[in-house]
Each structure stands twice: as C-alpha cells, then as structure tokens.
C-alpha cells in the first residue's frame, strides 16, 4: 500500500481546513491484502490514511450522488474521470463544487486473477506475483499480466482535468475499443444468443453493477418500482436478461466506459461487452463519446435534424 | 401462537367475492365480503378481532389486510381495501363473483380477555378503522362482559368515515358512546368537528379500569398519545395496531420486525408498554 | 463417541458411486470460473478441499427463487391453480465447510419452528449433509469468535477429515449413522482418529487469534441510535452481495411472476440492504438510510436472533468480507460496536 505523497495529503488537509471542501473521498487500506477501500475524510488530521496504488479499484464518482449540495474532493483514475464528465454533462454535478486529485493509473489489480495464477488464498500471494514497482527492487510480474481485463481496454489512464496529479502519466494506449464488439457481431444470432445467455448465467441479480455505476442515479430504479411493478426479480434467465438489457439501454449515450461495473461484479460477469456494444452504436450514429467533453449535449436528449433515423421502426 | 391451520402456510384458500361496495365518497376504499369456496376451509377458519389476512390475486401478488368483520357476524368475512399499490389497484377492479385468494388468519388479536369487565375506549382515524369495526362488533355481541364502551372515530370529511350504517346504529345505542368527528366544519354535518386528539381531550374518558385501543395514521397516533398520558392512561392500558411492510405474514421473511419483535407474528397489536421497550422503527 | 469409518483413497470412487445411488450429488466444482456448489453430472468428480466456495450452499435448502404456486393465464380461479410440491428428491450435499453446516441449525429454527415451511423442510429432510473438516482457514475466517471451529460438526450428518491416504468419516446424527452403516466401510482405528485429531489441531492453529463475539448482544443494547451505524455504512453501496453469499441470511420476498403460459407465485431472496425492503405502501420507510439498514443487519444477526432463538445469525465464514465490492468488513463494524459508548447514542444521528 502506498500512502499519498506528503504534499498531496497536505493540500487535501488544507482544502478541508479552509472549508474549500466538506469531504474528501479517496482510498485507504482495507482489511484485505491487495484491496483498497473507499475512505471518507472530513478532518484534516485524517488525510494520512489516504493511499494511491493499483489496489484502488472502485470508481468513487458513484458516491457523489449522496453529497449533492456539498463541496467534495475526490480521487479519480482516468476511467473514473470519464464517468464524471458524463455525469456533469447531464447536469448532475458542477466542476466548481469539486476538487479533483487525479491518479495517473497504469491499471488496477485483478485480485481474482492473481489468486488463480498463484493457486492460493489472497493472503498467501507470493512476492513474485506483485506488480512491478510494488516492492523495493524485486523481480516482479509485469502489471499487464495481472491488471484487470478492463484495464486492457483503458480509454484514458490519466484524467485531463484536475487540481492535483499523483504519479507519472503512463503513455495512453488507445486500444481498438470495439474489437470485442465486432467479434461478437460477426457471430450468428444463435451464437450470440448462446454467448450472452452463458455469460449472463453467472449473474445473481445483486445489482452491484447498478449500485456502483455513477450514471445509475435514478431515485428509484425500474427494477425496484412497485407501482407499477416492471420486474419480478427472480434469477430465471428471462428476468436476468431483462434487467441487464434494460440497464444497458438506459446507459446508451451515457456510459463513458469506466468499466467499474465489470470490476466490482461479484460474479465476474463481463458486463462491459454489453455496454461497449451500446457505446459503439452511439459512436457510429452520433459520433459521441460520453466521457470526453463535459459541455457536449448528451446525444439521446438532443435533437438534430440530421440525426440518423434508420433504427426507428 | 397457534400454528397455521393450513398444511402449507403459503397456500391461499380459494375465495369468492360476494359483494363489493364503495366505502367512502372518494372511492379510494372498497369493502369486500368474501366467502370460502370450500366448506371445509370455512370450518377451519377461526379468527379474533385484530388479526389480518394476506389477500392475493394470481399474477398480481399478495398484500396484508386487517379483518373488518367479527366472528360474531355469522357467514361474514369482510375486508376493506384502500387503493395504494399494485395489489390494491387490482383488487379495486374486481366485482362480485370474482375469485381471490386468502391466507390467514395471521398475527395476534386485540386483548379481549384483558378488556373483560373493564371499560373500553376505542380511538380510530381514517382508514385504520377496519379491525376496530371487528372489535366493536365483538364487544357489543357480549355486551354484558364489558363496562363502558366509548368510541371516537374521526375522518377528514363525513364522506370519508367508513362503515356509515354501523356508525349510525352504534350512535343510536344507549349502552355505548359513539363519537364521530370530522376535521373541519362541513355543510350538513351536525356531529362533532375537530381532530381526534382534541375531541379525546374534550371527552376526557376516565383511565380508571379502562383499556384504550388506538388505530390511525401516524400523525394521529403521535398527537393522541400525549392526550392519553395527560388523562392518566398508563402505557400498559393503551394498545395499537401496526402496519409495517409484510410479505410472508408468518415471521420468516424478515422485513416487518421492530427490534426482535415481528409485526406479523408478535403483532400487529402491541401495547404501548411493549412498544416503548422497542426501537422506533415503524 | 460417534462412530467412525476409514475411507481409503482406493475406495473413494466406489463410495461416490454409492452416494450417487443414495440421491443426486451436490458438491463443490468449478463452474464458469467460480468455485461453487452444484449438482454433479453422472461422471463428474467433486473438487473437495479448495477452501470456501464463493457463495454458500444455502440454496440447496433455500433456493434463490422457487415457485410455490403455478397458474394458467386465463385462470383467475384459485381452485385451478396448481400447488408447487415441496421437492422430495433425495440428495447428498458433500464437502460442506463446517461453518456452512453450522448455519443449518439456525435456518432450521427459522423455517421449521412455529409455522412449518414445507419447501425448506422437505429439502432438509431429504438431504444427507456430509461436512469436510476445514484444513484451510484464511485471514477472513472468524468462526472461532462465534464458538465454531474447523472441525465443528454441528448441522452435519457426517464429518470427513483428510488423513494420510484417505479420509476419516465420523457419523454425527442418526441419519448419518444409518447411511454410513450401509456403505461397507471398515471402522476407523485409533491411528486414523489420531491423525484426524492432529489435522483438526493444525487447522485451529492457522486461525488468527480473535476476540470472542459471545455476549455481544448485551453490548448492542443501547446502541440503536449510535452514530457508528451511519459511519460504518458510508461506503456501503447497498448491493446486498453480503446477504446473498451469507449462509445464514434468509430474508425473502413473495412475488407473482408472469410467464408466457400463465405464471408462478415465487419466493425469492431479498435483503435488508435494499432501500425498498421496508417501504410502506404510503411511501414511509422505517429504515430511511443505509445506516439504519446496516444496524438492522448487525442487530438481526447479533441481537434479535439471540433474543428469539438463542443462536447468532452469523457463523463467521467471512464471505461477506471477501465478496464485498467495497471491502466493508463486518469484523470492523463489530469492533466499533465493542468500542462504542452507549452515551454517544444520544447524539442520535441515525
């Protein structure tokens, strides 16, 4: 675990002391090895708990909806910052109420993958499985081998808009984001059905994906509504499909590809495949990327005469 | 607690609706008189005022409702349903002859034994008069067993008072005191005007050898309790009926608890003495 | 002293075949990259001894959703609705961790005391539970804080322990005794028993020292309005994964599920972590924030259940810790309870 650099901690403490922020949301060590946990810091003297390293997997932007009206400092990875952009362009937050500590993020660890590689419990992970730069001068596994699968899709390692920066920005990789989408589109419809039925069979309908998604800020989600009731919430495949497909569609033109849903899924469902398909479609139809420009209007709430209508039945 | 009288406690009895009536002028409450389809079920069904049932519609779901009729009314099983959610909206679309499911009776009952030879003060407000109706009918059925009976029942307008014909019949009896009140003056209304707590204060029933039963919206309960205290009622003399969200009705599904008590199993009727020992989670 | 048999590796396959004749075999296997309990295919071997499965096996007795009533689309007629019969298929649940087995006595009380739940009861009656003594306690295990242990056999019919060249099989209940009597195994000798005892001691050694939770219900009194609940819950995202993966959590909902040719009334898992769990029809919610919901979770497990049935609602398996997407550790919340001063509760932030 790596404590935040002293000058960054001092700055956050100063923000708190001066009342520039009411709260700082960052990361601290959890009780589990290789896994950080969100930290909510309100007193300047608490800032020493704050850390930044490859264990800081959660997207903290999802907590913002609870603190509307407050001034908040927040630690963001590149992916998290993209989701903040999408949130801001929907008018859910304004930059003036935020102090952003940006993390130059080479990727976060996939602890499950580490455990699988090492065939042991988390606490017994051998030193050689630790990522490069983790401990002093040992021969270590390249981070690329044990970072989360969604980090290979990284759209942005380092936030572009921030008040403070932690770490050296790694070169941006600009991967072919939609390669996986095209691969699945090339399958026959039967094969696609089989693929997604299989993938979604892992889902146990805990809604962690929704609860961690910064863009899922409805006061009452459609699956929870009682009058009328849209959803019967069993783990029968039709219910699971209904939930995941509806949630994905609700995120069309809004999902910024932070992939937080996929990283937190307790069942390891590759949700990013569904969401990337929608992102690919929105890009193709509207040349819009939800995570880049906070001043851009969301495509599905904006009418332009030249908009593509081909999908209208 | 007696075990459920059906083998599988989740299975409803098949019922048929005998009669549906609009209970109040804004049509938000309908009253259903039900009959068992199977005579064996009717035989097995034994209840006390204060208990509730889960009414259900296939494909829609179940919801809990207090039993509004008394065992002293032969062949009558009555529920009044206020339109609030999915199940109640569907129930409101039903008519005489339609099928419906019923699970119960569930929960505990008003403390009839404790009331014996004592005075009974019944305070009701708005829609929360259903099981009070059952209680009053039962008390009057064994009238000689009880002392003075005083009923204070209030609603916003005359047309929102439930069970008008019962109220009028009780009003004309000399062996009980029936006070109907509405919140504000209303053309043609010659009865009491005033909120239930204020009417209670004016009426000033004696706490001596009296059991008070209070059912109403939370705001009415909140303002009625201090009045009862001022009149000298102790917590163990006051009972109320709670309505936490329920599903199974048999103490298993885990959502209606207040502290370690389950409203569906240990309630819905609680004394204020019991409630004061529990967290305010209702 | 319970009876004990020796199950040498050479007889293991034949023994599995015997179990399969007894009923359908449910054991830990890898599925979709998840180590979990599932119904084994005829030729499939259980993967025993790889630690705890990600999710508990409580679904074997209390599935995530199950039909209680089936009906046809046109049938608004209850008399024509078909009752879903409790499942009477004989089954063997093999390789259950002692902590998971320890959850069964508590679930038995919930589902079979008072009103008898025929669905749970049928599965319980028809399932032979064979526990496997835990040899791999991890840092998140705290069964020993709740009176359990790696070789605790409560809730199991039989207990297996890995010894040199096979297993020691101890019978715990009469059902376990009568089943084992028909398996043609040799009685265990003193050496087998001694090896098992040593294995149990080695596992106990691996457990981290921890303060017992016995008596925590007394500590919880007076903490209802304590600020610790809101503080503990601040990072909680209310996903309810802790409750789904918990072997003891048993809250459920009853809903009607429309299907193409009619529908089902189903019972399905629900969770106190969800905002909608206690919302009244009026919109009023007696547990309006996540702090109140965390308080319910802790109070239910460590105060209300002990008061009602004399058992805790937690066996210390640690799944809620390892599966939490924000790493909220119930042990830290319980530590906060231990440290809390009742007078702080008067601040009443929850």
Coordinates of C-alpha atoms in Angstrom, one line a residue, chain A residues 28 30-32 35-38 40 42 57-58 63 66-67 112 116 120-121 123 198 201-202 204-208 211-212 220 224 229 232-236 239 264 266-268, chain C residues 32-34 36 50-51 54-55 64-65 136-140 233-241 244-245 255-258 266 274 276 321-323 325-329 331-332:
Chain A
X28 CA -7.4 3.7 2.2
X30 CA -8.8 -2.3 3.7
X31 CA -8.5 -5.4 6.0
X32 CA -7.8 -7.5 2.9
X35 CA -7.6 -4.4 -1.9
X36 CA -8.2 -0.8 -1.1
X37 CA -11.5 0.5 0.3
X38 CA -13.2 3.9 -0.2
X40 CA -14.4 9.4 3.6
X42 CA -13.7 15.0 6.9
X57 CA -10.2 -0.3 -8.0
X58 CA -13.6 1.4 -7.1
X63 CA -20.7 8.2 -4.3
X66 CA -25.2 11.2 -1.9
X67 CA -23.5 14.5 -1.3
X112 CA -9.1 -12.9 -8.6
X116 CA -6.0 -18.0 -9.8
X120 CA -3.6 -19.9 -3.1
X121 CA -5.6 -17.6 -0.9
X123 CA -3.1 -13.6 2.0
X198 CA -24.0 -18.2 -20.9
X201 CA -26.0 -17.1 -16.4
X202 CA -23.3 -16.0 -13.9
X204 CA -27.1 -13.5 -9.4
X205 CA -29.1 -10.2 -9.6
X206 CA -27.3 -8.5 -6.7
X207 CA -27.4 -5.1 -8.6
X208 CA -23.8 -4.3 -7.6
X211 CA -25.1 0.4 -7.4
X212 CA -21.6 1.1 -8.4
X220 CA -35.9 4.5 -7.7
X224 CA -37.4 -1.6 -7.6
X229 CA -44.1 -3.2 -11.0
X232 CA -40.3 -9.7 -10.8
X233 CA -36.7 -10.1 -9.9
X234 CA -36.1 -13.8 -10.0
X235 CA -32.9 -15.4 -11.2
X236 CA -34.8 -17.1 -14.1
X239 CA -35.5 -11.8 -15.6
X264 CA -16.9 -4.9 -9.0
X266 CA -19.1 -10.3 -7.5
X267 CA -19.9 -13.0 -10.1
X268 CA -17.3 -11.9 -12.7
Chain C
X32 CA -17.8 -20.5 -15.2
X33 CA -14.6 -19.8 -13.3
X34 CA -16.4 -20.0 -9.9
X36 CA -19.2 -23.3 -6.1
X50 CA -10.1 -26.0 -2.0
X51 CA -11.4 -23.7 0.7
X54 CA -17.6 -18.1 -3.3
X55 CA -21.2 -18.5 -2.4
X64 CA -32.7 -18.0 -4.7
X65 CA -36.2 -18.3 -6.1
X136 CA -7.5 -24.1 5.0
X137 CA -8.8 -21.3 7.4
X138 CA -8.0 -17.9 5.9
X139 CA -7.4 -14.5 7.4
X140 CA -11.1 -13.6 6.9
X233 CA -22.4 2.3 6.2
X234 CA -20.9 5.3 4.4
X235 CA -19.0 3.2 1.9
X236 CA -21.8 0.6 1.5
X237 CA -23.3 0.6 -2.0
X238 CA -26.3 -1.4 -0.9
X239 CA -25.7 -4.2 -3.4
X240 CA -26.7 -6.9 -0.9
X241 CA -24.0 -9.3 -2.1
X244 CA -26.8 -13.3 -0.9
X245 CA -23.5 -15.0 -0.2
X255 CA -43.9 -12.1 -5.9
X256 CA -46.1 -13.2 -8.8
X257 CA -44.1 -13.9 -11.9
X258 CA -46.0 -13.7 -15.2
X266 CA -42.4 -17.3 -6.3
X274 CA -32.1 -2.7 -0.1
X276 CA -37.1 -0.8 -0.9
X321 CA -15.9 -9.6 3.7
X322 CA -14.3 -11.3 0.7
X323 CA -17.2 -10.7 -1.6
X325 CA -17.2 -4.8 -3.7
X326 CA -16.0 -2.0 -1.4
X327 CA -14.4 -4.3 1.2
X328 CA -16.6 -3.3 4.1
X329 CA -15.5 -5.6 6.9
X331 CA -15.5 -7.5 11.9
X332 CA -14.5 -3.8 11.9

